[in-house]
Tab-separated table of N, CA and C and ligand atoms in Angstrom:
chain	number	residue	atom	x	y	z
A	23	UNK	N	122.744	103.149	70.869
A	23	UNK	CA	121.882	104.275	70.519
A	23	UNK	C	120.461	103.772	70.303
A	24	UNK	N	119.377	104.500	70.626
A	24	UNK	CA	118.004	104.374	70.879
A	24	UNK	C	117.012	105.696	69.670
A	25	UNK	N	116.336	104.899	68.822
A	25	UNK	CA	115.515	105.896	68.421
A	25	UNK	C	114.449	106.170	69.482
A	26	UNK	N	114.504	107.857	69.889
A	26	UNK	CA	113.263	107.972	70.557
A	26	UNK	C	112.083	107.944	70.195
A	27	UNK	N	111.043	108.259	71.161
A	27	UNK	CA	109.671	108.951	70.577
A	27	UNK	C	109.243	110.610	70.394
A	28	UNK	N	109.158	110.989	69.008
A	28	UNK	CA	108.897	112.904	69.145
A	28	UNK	C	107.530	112.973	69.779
A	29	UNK	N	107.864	113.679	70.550
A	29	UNK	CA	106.447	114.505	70.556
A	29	UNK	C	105.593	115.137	69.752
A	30	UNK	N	104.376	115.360	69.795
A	30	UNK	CA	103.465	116.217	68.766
A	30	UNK	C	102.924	117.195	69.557
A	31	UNK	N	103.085	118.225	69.090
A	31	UNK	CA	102.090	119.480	69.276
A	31	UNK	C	100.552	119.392	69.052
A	32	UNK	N	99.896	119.770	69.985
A	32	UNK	CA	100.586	120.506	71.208
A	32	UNK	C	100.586	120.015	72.584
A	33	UNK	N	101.671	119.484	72.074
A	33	UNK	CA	102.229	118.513	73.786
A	33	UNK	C	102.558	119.697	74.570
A	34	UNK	N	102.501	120.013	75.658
A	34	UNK	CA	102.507	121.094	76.055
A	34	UNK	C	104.328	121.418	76.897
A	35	UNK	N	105.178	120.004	76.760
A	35	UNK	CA	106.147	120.641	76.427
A	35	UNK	C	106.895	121.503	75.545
A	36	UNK	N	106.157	121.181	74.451
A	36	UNK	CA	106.624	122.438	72.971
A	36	UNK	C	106.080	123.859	73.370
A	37	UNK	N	105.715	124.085	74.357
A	37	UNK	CA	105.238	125.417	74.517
A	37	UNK	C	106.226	126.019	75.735
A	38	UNK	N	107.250	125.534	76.509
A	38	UNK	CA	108.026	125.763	77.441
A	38	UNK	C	109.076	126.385	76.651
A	39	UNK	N	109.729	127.421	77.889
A	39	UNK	CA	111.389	127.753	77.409
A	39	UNK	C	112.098	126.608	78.039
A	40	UNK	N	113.028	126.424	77.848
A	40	UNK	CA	113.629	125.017	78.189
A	40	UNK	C	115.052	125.755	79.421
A	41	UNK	N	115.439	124.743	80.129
A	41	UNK	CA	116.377	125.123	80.695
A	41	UNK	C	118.195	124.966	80.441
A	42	UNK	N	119.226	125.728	80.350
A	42	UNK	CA	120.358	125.698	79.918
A	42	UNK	C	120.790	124.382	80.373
A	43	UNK	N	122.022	123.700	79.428
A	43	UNK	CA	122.416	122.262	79.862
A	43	UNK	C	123.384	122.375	80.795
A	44	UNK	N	123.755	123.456	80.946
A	44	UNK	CA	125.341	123.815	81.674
A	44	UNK	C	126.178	122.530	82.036
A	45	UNK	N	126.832	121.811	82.508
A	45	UNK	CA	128.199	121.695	82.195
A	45	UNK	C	127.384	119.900	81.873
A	46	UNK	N	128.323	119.454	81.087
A	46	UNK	CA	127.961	118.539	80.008
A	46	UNK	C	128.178	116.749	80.593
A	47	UNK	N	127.147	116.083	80.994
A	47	UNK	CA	126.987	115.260	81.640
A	47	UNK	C	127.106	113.950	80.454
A	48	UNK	N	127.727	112.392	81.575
A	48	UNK	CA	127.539	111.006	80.129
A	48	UNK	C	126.287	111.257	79.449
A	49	UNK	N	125.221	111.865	80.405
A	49	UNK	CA	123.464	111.605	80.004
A	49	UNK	C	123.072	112.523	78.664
A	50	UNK	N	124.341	113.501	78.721
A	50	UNK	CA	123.704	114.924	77.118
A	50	UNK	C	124.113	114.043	76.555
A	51	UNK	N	125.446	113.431	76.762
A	51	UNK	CA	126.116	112.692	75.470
A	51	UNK	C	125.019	111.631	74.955
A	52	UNK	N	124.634	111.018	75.651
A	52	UNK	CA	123.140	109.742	75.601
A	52	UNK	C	122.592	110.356	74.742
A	53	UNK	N	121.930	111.579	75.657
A	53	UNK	CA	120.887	112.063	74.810
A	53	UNK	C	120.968	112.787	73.292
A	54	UNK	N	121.743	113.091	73.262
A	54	UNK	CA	122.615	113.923	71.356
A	54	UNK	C	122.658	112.896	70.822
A	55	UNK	N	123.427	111.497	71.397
A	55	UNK	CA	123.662	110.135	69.856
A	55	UNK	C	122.118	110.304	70.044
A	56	UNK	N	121.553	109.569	71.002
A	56	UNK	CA	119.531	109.196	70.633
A	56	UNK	C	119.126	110.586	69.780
A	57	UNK	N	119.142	111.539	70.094
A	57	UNK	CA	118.781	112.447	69.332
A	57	UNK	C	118.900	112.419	67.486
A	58	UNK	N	120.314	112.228	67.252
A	58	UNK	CA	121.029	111.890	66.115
A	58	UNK	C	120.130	110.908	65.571
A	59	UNK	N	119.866	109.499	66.366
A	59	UNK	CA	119.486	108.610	65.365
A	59	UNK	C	117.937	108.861	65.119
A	60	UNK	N	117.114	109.378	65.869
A	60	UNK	CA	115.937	109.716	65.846
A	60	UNK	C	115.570	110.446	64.875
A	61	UNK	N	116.629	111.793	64.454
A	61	UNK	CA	116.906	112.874	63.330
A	61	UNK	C	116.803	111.749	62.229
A	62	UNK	N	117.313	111.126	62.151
A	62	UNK	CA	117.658	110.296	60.982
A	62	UNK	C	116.794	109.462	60.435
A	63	UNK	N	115.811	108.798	61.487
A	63	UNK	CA	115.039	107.417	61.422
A	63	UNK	C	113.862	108.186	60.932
A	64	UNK	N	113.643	109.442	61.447
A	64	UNK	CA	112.266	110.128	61.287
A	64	UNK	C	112.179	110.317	59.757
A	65	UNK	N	112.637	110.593	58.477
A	65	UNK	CA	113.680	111.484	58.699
A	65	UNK	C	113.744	112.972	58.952
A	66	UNK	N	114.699	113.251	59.363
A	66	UNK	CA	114.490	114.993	59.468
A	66	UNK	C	116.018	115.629	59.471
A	67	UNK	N	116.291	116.662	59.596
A	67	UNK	CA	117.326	117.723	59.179
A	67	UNK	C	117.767	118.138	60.512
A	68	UNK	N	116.583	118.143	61.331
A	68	UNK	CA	117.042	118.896	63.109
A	68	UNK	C	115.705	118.354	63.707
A	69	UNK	N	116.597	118.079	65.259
A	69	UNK	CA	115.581	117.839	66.175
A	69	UNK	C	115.969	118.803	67.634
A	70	UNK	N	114.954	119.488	68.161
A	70	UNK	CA	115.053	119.929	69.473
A	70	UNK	C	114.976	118.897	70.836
A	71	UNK	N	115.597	119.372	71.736
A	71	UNK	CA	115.619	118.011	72.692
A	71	UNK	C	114.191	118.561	73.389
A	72	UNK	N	113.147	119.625	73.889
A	72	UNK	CA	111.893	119.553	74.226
A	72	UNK	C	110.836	118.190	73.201
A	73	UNK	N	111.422	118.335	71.619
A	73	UNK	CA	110.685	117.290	70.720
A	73	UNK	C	111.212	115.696	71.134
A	74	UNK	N	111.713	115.343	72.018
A	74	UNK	CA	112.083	114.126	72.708
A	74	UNK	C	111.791	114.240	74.210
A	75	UNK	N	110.834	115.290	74.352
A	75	UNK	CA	110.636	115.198	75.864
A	75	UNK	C	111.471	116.107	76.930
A	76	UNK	N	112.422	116.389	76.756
A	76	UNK	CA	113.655	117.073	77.258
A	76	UNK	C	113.761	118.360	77.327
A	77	UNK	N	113.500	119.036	78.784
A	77	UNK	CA	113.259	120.580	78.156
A	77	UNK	C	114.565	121.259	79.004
A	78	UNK	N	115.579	120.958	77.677
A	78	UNK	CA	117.156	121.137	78.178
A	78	UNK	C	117.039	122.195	76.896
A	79	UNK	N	118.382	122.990	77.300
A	79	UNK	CA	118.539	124.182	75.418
A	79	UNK	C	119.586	123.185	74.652
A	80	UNK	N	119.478	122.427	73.689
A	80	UNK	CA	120.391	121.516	72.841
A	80	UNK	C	119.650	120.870	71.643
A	81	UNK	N	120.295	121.183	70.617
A	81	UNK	CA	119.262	120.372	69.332
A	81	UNK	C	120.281	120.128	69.063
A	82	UNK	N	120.005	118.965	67.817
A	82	UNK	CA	120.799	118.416	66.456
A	82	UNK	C	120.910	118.631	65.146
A	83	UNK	N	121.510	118.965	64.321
A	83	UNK	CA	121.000	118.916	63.108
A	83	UNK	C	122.304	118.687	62.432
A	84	UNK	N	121.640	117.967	60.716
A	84	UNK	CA	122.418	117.477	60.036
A	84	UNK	C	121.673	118.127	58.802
A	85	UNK	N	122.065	119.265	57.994
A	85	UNK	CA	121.911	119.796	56.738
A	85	UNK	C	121.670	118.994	55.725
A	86	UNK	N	122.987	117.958	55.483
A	86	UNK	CA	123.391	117.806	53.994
A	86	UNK	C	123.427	116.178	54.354
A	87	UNK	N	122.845	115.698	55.689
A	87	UNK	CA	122.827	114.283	55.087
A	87	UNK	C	121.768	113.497	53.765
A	88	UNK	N	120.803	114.302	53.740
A	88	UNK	CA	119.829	113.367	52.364
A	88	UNK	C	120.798	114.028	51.231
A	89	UNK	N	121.812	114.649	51.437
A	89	UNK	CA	122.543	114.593	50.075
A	89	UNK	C	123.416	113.427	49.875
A	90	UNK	N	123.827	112.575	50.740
A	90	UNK	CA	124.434	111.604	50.839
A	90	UNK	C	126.037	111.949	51.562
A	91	UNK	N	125.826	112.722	52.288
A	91	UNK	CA	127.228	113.333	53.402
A	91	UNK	C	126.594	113.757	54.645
A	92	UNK	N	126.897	113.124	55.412
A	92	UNK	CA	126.673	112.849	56.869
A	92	UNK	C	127.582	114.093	57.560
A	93	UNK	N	126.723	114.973	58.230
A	93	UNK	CA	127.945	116.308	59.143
A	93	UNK	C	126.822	116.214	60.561
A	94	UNK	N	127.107	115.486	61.226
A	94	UNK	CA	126.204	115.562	62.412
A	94	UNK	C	126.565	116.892	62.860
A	95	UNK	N	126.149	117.924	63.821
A	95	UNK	CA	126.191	118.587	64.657
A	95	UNK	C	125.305	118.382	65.706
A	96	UNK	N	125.903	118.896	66.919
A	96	UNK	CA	125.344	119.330	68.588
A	96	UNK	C	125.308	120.499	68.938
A	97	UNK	N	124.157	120.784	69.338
A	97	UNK	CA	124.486	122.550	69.753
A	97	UNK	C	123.963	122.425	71.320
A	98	UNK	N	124.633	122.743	71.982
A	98	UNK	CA	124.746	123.117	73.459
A	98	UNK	C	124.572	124.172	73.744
A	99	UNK	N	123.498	124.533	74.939
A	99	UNK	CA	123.247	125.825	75.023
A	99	UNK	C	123.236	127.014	73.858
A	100	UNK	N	122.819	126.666	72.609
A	100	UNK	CA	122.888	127.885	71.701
A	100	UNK	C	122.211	129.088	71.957
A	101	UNK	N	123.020	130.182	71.606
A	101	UNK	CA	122.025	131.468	71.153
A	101	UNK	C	122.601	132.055	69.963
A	102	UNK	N	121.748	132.845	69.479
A	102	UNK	CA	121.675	133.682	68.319
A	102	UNK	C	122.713	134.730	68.462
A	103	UNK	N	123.768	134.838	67.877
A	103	UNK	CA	124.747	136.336	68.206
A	103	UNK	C	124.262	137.859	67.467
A	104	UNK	N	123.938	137.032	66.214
A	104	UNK	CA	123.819	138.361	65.313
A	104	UNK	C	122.346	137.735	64.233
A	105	UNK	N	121.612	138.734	63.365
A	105	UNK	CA	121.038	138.159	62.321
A	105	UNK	C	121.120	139.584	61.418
A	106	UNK	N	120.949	138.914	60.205
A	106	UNK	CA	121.436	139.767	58.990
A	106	UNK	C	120.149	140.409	59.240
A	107	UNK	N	119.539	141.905	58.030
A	107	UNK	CA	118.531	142.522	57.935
A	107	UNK	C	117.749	141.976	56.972
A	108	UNK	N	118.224	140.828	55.926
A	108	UNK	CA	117.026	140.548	55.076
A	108	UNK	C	116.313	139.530	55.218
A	109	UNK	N	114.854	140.040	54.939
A	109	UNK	CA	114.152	138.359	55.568
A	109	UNK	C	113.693	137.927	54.387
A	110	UNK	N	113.943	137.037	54.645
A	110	UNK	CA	113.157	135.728	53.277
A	110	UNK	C	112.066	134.657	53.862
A	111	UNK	N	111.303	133.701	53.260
A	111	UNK	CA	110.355	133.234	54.128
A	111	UNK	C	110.323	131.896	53.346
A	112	UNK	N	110.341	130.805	54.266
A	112	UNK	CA	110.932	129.461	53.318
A	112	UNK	C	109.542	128.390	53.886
A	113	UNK	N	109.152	127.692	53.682
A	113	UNK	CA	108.221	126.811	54.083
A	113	UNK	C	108.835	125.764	54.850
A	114	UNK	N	108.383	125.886	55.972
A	114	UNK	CA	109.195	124.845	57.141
A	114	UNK	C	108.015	123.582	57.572
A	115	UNK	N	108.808	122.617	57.677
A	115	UNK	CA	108.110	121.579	58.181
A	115	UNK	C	108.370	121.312	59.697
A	116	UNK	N	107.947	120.342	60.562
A	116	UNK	CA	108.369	119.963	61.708
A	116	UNK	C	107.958	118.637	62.758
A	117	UNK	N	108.520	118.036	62.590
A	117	UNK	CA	109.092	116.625	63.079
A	117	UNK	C	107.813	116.510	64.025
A	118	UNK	N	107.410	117.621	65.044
A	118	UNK	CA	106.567	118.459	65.643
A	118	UNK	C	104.966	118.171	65.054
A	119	UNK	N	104.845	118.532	64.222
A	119	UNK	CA	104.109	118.579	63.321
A	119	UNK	C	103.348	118.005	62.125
A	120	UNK	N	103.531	116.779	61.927
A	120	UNK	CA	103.582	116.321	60.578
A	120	UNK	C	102.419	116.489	60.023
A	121	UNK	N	102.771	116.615	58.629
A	121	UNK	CA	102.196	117.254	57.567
A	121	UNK	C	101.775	118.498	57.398
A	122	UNK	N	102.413	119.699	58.078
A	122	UNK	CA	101.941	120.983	57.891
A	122	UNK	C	103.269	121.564	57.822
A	123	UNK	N	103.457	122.402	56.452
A	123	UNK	CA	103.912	123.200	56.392
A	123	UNK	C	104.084	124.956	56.756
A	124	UNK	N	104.678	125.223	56.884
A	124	UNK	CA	104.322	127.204	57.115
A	124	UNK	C	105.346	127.827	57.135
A	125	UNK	N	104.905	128.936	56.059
A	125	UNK	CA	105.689	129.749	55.563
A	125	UNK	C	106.491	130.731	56.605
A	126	UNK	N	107.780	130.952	56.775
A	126	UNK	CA	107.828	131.420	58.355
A	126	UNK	C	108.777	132.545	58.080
A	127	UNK	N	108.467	134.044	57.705
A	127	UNK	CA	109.655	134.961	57.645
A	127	UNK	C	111.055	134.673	58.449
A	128	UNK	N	112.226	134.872	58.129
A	128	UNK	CA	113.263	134.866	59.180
A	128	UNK	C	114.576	135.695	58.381
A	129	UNK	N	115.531	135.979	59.128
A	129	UNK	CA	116.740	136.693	58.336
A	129	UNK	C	117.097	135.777	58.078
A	130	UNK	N	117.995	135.955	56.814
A	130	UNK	CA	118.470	134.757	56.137
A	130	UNK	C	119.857	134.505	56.452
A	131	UNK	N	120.381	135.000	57.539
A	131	UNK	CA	122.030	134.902	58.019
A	131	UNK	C	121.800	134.957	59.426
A	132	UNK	N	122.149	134.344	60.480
A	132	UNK	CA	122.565	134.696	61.629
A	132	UNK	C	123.859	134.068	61.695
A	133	UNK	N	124.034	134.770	63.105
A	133	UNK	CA	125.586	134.065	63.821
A	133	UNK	C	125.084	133.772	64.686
A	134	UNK	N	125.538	132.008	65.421
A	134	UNK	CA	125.236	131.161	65.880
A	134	UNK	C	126.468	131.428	67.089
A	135	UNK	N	126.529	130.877	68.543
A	135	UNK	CA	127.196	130.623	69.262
A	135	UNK	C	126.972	129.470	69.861
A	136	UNK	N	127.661	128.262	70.306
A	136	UNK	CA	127.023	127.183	71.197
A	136	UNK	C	128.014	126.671	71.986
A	137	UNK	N	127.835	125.868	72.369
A	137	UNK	CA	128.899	124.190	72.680
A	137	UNK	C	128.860	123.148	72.314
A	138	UNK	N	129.839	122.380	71.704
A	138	UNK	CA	129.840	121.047	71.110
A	138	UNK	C	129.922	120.080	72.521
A	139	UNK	N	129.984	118.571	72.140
A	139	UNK	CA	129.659	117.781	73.586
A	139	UNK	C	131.131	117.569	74.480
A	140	UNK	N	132.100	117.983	73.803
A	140	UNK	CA	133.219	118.418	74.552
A	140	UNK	C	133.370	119.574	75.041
A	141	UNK	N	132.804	120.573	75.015
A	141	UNK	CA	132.613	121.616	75.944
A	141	UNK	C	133.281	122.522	75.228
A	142	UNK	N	133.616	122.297	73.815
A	142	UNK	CA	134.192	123.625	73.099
A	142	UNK	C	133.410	124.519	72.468
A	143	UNK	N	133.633	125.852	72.882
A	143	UNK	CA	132.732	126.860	72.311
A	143	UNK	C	132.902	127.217	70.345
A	144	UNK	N	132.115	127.152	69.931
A	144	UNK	CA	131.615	127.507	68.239
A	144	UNK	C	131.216	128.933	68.583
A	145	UNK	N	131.437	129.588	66.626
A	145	UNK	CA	130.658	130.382	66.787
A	145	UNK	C	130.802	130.581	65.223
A	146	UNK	N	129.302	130.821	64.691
A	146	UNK	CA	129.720	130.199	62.610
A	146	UNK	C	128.477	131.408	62.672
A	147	UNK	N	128.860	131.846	61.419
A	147	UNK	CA	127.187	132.263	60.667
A	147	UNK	C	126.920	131.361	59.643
A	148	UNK	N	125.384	131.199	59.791
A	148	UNK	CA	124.955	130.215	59.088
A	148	UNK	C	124.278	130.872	57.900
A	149	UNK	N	123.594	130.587	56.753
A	149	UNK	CA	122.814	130.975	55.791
A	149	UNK	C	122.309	130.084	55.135
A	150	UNK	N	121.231	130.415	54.038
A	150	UNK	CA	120.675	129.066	53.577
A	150	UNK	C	119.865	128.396	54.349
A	151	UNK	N	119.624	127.318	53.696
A	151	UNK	CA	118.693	126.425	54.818
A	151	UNK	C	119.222	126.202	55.962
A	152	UNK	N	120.613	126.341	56.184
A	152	UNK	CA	121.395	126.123	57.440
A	152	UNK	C	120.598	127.263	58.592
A	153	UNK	N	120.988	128.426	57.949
A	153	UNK	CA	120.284	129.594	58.686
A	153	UNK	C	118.496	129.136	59.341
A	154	UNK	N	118.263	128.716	58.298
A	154	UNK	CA	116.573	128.164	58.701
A	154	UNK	C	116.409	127.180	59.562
A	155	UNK	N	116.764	126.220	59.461
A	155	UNK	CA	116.805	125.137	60.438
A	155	UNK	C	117.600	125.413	62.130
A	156	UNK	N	118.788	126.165	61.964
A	156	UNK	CA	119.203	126.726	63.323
A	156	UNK	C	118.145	127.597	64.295
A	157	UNK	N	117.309	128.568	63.267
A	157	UNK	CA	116.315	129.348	64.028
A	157	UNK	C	115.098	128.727	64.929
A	158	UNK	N	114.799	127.627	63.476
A	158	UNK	CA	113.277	126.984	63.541
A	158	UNK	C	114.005	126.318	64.798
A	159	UNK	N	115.266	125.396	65.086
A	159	UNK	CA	115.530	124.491	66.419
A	159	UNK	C	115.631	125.290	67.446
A	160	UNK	N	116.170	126.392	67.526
A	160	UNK	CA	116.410	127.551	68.802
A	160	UNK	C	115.202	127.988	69.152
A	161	UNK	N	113.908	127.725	68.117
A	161	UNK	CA	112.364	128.047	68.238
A	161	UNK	C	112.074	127.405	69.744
A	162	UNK	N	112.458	126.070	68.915
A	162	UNK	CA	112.166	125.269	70.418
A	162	UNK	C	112.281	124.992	71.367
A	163	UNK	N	113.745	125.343	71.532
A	163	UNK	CA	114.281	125.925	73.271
A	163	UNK	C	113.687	126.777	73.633
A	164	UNK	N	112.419	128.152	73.345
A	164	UNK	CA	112.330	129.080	73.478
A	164	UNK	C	110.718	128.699	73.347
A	165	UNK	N	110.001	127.804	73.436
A	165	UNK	CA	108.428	127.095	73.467
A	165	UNK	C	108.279	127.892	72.034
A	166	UNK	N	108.192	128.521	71.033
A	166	UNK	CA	108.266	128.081	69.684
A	166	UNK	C	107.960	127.639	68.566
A	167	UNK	N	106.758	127.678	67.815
A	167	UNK	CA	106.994	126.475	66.786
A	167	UNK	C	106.379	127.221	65.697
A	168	UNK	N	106.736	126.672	64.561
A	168	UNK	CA	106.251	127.036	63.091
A	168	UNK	C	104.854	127.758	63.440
A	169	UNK	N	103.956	127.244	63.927
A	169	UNK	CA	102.421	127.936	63.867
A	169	UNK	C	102.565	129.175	64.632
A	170	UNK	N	103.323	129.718	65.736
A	170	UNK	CA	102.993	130.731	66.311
A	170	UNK	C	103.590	132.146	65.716
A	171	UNK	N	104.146	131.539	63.988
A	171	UNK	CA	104.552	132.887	63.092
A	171	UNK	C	103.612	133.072	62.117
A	172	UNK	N	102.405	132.560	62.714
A	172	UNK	CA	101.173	133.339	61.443
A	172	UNK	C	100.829	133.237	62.641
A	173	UNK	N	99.539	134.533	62.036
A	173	UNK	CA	97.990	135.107	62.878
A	173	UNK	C	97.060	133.967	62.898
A	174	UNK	N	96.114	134.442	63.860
A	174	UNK	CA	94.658	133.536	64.449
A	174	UNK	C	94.489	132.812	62.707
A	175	UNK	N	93.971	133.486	62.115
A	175	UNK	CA	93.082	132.893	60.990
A	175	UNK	C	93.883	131.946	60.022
A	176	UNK	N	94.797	132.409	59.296
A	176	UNK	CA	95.897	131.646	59.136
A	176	UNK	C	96.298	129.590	59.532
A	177	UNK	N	96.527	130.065	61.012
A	177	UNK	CA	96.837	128.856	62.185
A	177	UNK	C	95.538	128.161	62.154
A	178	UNK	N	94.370	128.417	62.036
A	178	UNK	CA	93.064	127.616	62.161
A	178	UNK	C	92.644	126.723	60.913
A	179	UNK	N	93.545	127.414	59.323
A	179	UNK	CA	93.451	126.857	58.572
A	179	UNK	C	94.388	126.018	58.190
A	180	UNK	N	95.471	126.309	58.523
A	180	UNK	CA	96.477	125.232	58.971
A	180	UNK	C	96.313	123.668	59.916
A	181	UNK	N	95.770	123.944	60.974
A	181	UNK	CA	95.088	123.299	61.629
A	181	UNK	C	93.959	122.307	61.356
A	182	UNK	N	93.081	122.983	60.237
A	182	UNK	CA	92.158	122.044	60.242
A	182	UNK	C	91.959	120.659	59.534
A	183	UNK	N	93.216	120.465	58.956
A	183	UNK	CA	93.188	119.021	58.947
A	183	UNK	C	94.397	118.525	59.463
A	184	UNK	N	94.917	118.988	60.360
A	184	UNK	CA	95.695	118.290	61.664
A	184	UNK	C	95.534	116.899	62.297
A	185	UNK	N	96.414	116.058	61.961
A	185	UNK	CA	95.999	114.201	62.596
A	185	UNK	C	96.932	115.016	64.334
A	186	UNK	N	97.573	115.428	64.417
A	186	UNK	CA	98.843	115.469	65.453
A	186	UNK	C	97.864	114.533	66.853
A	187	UNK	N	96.782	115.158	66.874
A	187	UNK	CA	95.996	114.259	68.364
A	187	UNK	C	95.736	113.607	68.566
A	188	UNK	N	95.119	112.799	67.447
A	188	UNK	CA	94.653	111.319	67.043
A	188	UNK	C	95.885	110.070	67.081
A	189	UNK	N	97.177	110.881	66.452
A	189	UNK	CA	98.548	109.954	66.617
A	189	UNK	C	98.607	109.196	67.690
B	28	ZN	ZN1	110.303	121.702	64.609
């Protein structure tokens, strides 16, 4: 396994819809462990595979590892099935991004559908930060990111002390 390199916004792959992985090659498997350890080394909670360059639909995420319990997940081809009606708005970070936070409305429940790297279909509702982190990663299959859920004025002040270009 290989830690990759993330990309920073606005790499102008973070602005693409990405294309479905359809049927599950040694190379996803490659790419999900690298993914995994990259999640980890950075550290972070979820990574999109466009944020490694890859503009496939598949992220990673691991909730509850800085609690000291390791639950890797793979999501293959995910989409959204359902989302609850109440929105809550949590301050998201992004791997994407560093050092900017933003506050990002979202429902606080969806139902998730995907594929794991054996080709078995899931299908969970998530909530909690779980719920948050599934959206914010499906952001990114979908070009996406924390800044494009606030307005012009907002994003400029967010922005203005941005290193992401200089990196
Ligand atoms: Zn992100």
């Amino acid at each position: 396994m290989s830690v990759l390199q993330i990309v920073r916004w606005p790499d102008p792959g973070l602005t693409e819809v990405c294309a479905p992985v359809g049927e599950i090659a040694p190379e996803t498997r490659a790419l999900a462990e690298n993914m995994l350890e990259t999640m980890y080394a950075a550290p972070g909670r979820g990574l999109a595979a466009p944020q490694v360059g890859v503009q496939r639909r598949l992220f990673v995420m691991d909730v509850t590892w800085k609690e000291g319990k390791r639950a890797p997940m793979v999501f293959v081809d995910p989409e959204i099935l359902w989302s609850g009606d109440t929105i809550v708005s949590h301050s998201e970070g992004c791997l994407s991004i560093p050092g900017i936070s933003v506050e990002v409305p979202r429902p606080d429940r969806v139902r998730c559908a995907w594929r794991d790297l054996e080709g078995r279909a899931h299908s969970q509702v998530f909530e909690g930060f779980a719920a948050v982190c599934v959206q914010h990663e499906l952001d990114h299959l979908n070009g996406i990111v924390t800044l494009d859920h606030v307005d012009a004025d907002r994003r400029a002040e967010l922005l203005a002390d941005y290193d992401g270009l200089s990196a």
